[in-house]
Structure formats: C-alpha cells, structure tokens
PDB file of C-alpha atoms in Angstrom:
ATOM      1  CA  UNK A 198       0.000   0.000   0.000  1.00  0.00           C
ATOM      2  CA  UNK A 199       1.412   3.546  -0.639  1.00  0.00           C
ATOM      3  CA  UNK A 200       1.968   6.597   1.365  1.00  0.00           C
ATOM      4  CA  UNK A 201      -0.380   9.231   1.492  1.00  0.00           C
ATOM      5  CA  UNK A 202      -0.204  12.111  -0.561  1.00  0.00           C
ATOM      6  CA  UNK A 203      -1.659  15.823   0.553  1.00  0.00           C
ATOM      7  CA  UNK A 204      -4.087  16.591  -2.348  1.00  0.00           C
ATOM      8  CA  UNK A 205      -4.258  20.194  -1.133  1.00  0.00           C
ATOM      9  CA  UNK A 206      -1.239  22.746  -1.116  1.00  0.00           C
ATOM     10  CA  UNK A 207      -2.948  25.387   1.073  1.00  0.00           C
ATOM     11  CA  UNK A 208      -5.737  25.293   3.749  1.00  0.00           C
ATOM     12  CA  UNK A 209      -9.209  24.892   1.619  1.00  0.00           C
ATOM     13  CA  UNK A 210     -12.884  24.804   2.410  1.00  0.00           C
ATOM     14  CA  UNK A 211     -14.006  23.099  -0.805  1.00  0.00           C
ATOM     15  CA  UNK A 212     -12.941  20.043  -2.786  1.00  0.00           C
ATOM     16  CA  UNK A 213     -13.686  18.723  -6.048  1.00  0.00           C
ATOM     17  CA  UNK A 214     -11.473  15.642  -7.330  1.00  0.00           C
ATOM     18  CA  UNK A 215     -11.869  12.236  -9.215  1.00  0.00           C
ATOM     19  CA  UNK A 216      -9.964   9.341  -8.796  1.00  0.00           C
ATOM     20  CA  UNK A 217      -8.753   8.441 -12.609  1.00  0.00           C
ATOM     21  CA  UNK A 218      -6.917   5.237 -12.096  1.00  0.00           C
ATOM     22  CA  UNK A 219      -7.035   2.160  -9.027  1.00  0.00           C
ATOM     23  CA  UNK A 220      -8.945   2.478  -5.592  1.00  0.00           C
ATOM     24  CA  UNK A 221      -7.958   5.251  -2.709  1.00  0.00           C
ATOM     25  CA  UNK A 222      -8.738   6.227   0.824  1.00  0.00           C
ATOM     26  CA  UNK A 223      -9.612  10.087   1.183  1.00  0.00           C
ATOM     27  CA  UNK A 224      -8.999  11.080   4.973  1.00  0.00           C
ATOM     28  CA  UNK A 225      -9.006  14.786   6.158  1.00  0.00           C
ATOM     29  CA  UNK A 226      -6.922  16.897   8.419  1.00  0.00           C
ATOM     30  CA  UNK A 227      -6.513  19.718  10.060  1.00  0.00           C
ATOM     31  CA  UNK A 228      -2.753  21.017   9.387  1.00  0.00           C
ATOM     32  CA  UNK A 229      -0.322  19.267   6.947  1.00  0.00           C
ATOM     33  CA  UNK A 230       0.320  16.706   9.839  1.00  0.00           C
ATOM     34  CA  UNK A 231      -0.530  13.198   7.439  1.00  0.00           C
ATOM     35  CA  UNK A 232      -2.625  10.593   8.831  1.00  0.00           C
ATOM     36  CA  UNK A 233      -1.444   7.336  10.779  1.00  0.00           C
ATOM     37  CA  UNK A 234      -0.410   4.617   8.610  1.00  0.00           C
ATOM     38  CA  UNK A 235      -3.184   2.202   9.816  1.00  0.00           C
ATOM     39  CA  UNK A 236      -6.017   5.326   9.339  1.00  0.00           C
ATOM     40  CA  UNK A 237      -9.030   4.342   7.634  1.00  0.00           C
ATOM     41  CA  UNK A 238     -10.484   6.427   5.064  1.00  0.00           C
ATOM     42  CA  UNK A 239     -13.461   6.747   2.579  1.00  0.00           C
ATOM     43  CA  UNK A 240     -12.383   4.402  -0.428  1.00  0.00           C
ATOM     44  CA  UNK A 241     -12.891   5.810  -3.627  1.00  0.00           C
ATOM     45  CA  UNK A 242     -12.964   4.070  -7.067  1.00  0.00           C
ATOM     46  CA  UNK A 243     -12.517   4.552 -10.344  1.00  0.00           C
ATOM     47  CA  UNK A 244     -14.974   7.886 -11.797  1.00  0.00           C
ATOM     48  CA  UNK A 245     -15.889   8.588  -8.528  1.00  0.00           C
ATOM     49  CA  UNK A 246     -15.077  11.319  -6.639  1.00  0.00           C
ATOM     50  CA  UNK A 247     -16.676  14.925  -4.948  1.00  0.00           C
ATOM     51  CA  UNK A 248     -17.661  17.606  -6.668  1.00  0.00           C
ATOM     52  CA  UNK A 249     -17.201  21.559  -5.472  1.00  0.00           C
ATOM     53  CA  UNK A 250     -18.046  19.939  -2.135  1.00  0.00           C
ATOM     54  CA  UNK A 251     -17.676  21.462   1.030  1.00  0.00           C
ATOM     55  CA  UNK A 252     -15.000  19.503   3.254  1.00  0.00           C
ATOM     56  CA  UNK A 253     -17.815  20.359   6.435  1.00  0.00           C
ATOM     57  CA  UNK A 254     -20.118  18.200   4.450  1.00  0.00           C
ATOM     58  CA  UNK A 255     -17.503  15.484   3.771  1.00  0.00           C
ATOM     59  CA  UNK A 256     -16.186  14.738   7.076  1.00  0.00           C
ATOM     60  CA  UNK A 257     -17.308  15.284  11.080  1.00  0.00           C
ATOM     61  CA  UNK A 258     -13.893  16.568  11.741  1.00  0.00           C
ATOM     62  CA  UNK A 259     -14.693  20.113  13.228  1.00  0.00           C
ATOM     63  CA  UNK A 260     -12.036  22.781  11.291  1.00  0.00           C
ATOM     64  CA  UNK A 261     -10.721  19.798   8.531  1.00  0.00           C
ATOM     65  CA  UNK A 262      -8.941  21.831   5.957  1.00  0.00           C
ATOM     66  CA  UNK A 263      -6.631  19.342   4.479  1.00  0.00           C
ATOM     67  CA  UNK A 264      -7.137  16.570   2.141  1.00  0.00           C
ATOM     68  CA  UNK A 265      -5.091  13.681   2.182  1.00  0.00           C
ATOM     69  CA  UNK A 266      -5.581  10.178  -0.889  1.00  0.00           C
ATOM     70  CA  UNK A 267      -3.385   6.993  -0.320  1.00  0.00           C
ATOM     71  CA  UNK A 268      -3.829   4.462  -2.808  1.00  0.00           C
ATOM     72  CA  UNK A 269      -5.406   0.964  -1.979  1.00  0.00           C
ATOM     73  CA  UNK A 270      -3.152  -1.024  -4.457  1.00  0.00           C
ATOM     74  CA  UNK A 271       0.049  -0.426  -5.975  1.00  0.00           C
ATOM     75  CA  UNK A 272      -1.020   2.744  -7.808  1.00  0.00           C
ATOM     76  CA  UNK A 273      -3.481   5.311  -8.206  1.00  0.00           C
ATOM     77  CA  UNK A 274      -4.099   8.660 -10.463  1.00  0.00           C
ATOM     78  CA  UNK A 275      -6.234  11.420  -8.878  1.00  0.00           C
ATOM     79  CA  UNK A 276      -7.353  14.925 -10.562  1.00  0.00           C
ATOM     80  CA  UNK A 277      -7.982  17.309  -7.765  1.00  0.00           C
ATOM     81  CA  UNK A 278      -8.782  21.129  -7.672  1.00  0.00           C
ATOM     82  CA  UNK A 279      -9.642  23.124  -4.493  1.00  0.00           C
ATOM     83  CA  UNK A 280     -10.810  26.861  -3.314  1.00  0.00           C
TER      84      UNK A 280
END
C-alpha cells in the first residue's frame, strides 16, 4: 500500500477531485500533519469522486482543511482542484 499524498497545497474549504486510475482512501486533516499509517479512510474508485463539495459536508472533523488520498493497491491517479 502507498503513502499518502496531501491533495491540497494550502488550507481549503471546498474540494472537487476524481480518482482516474485504481482504488484510494480520502482522509481529512486539520494542518499538513498526514494521517497514521493504519487510518481508515473513505475508499474511492474509479470515476468517482466529490464535486465543489464542502469539506464540512464530507467529514465530522470540526475545522478539517486538508485533504489527504493513499492508494489501496500499488497505484493510483487522482485529478484534484480546491478553493
């Protein structure tokens, strides 16, 4: 399983991203601090993925303004942008 990646460069408050290629775990954060290795995640597949979605509506993690993917297999391709 890989590492995961910080899909966000800056604090955000919105998300939109699609996962292009193999199966990840999106978990959020609140400073650039990456999760534990054995964090779970929502899984994500192929086409899927959030559209201009706030990150309050994605997660119960009160001020979350990082986004984090890890891949579920040996590889994974993920377009993201953010506000």
């Amino acid at each position: 399983v890989g590492q995961w990646t910080q899909l966000t460069n800056a604090d955000v408050s919105a998300i939109t991203f699609q996962v292009h290629k193999g199966f990840v775990k999106i978990r959020f954060t609140t400073d650039t601090t990456e999760p534990a290795d054995d964090a779970g995640g929502f899984i994500y597949g192929p086409m899927e993925g959030e559209k201009l979605s706030a990150l309050s509506d994605l997660t119960t993690l009160a001020s979350a303004d990082r986004v984090w993917a890890r891949p579920c297999g040996k590889e994974a391709e993920v377009f993201v942008d953010h506000a």
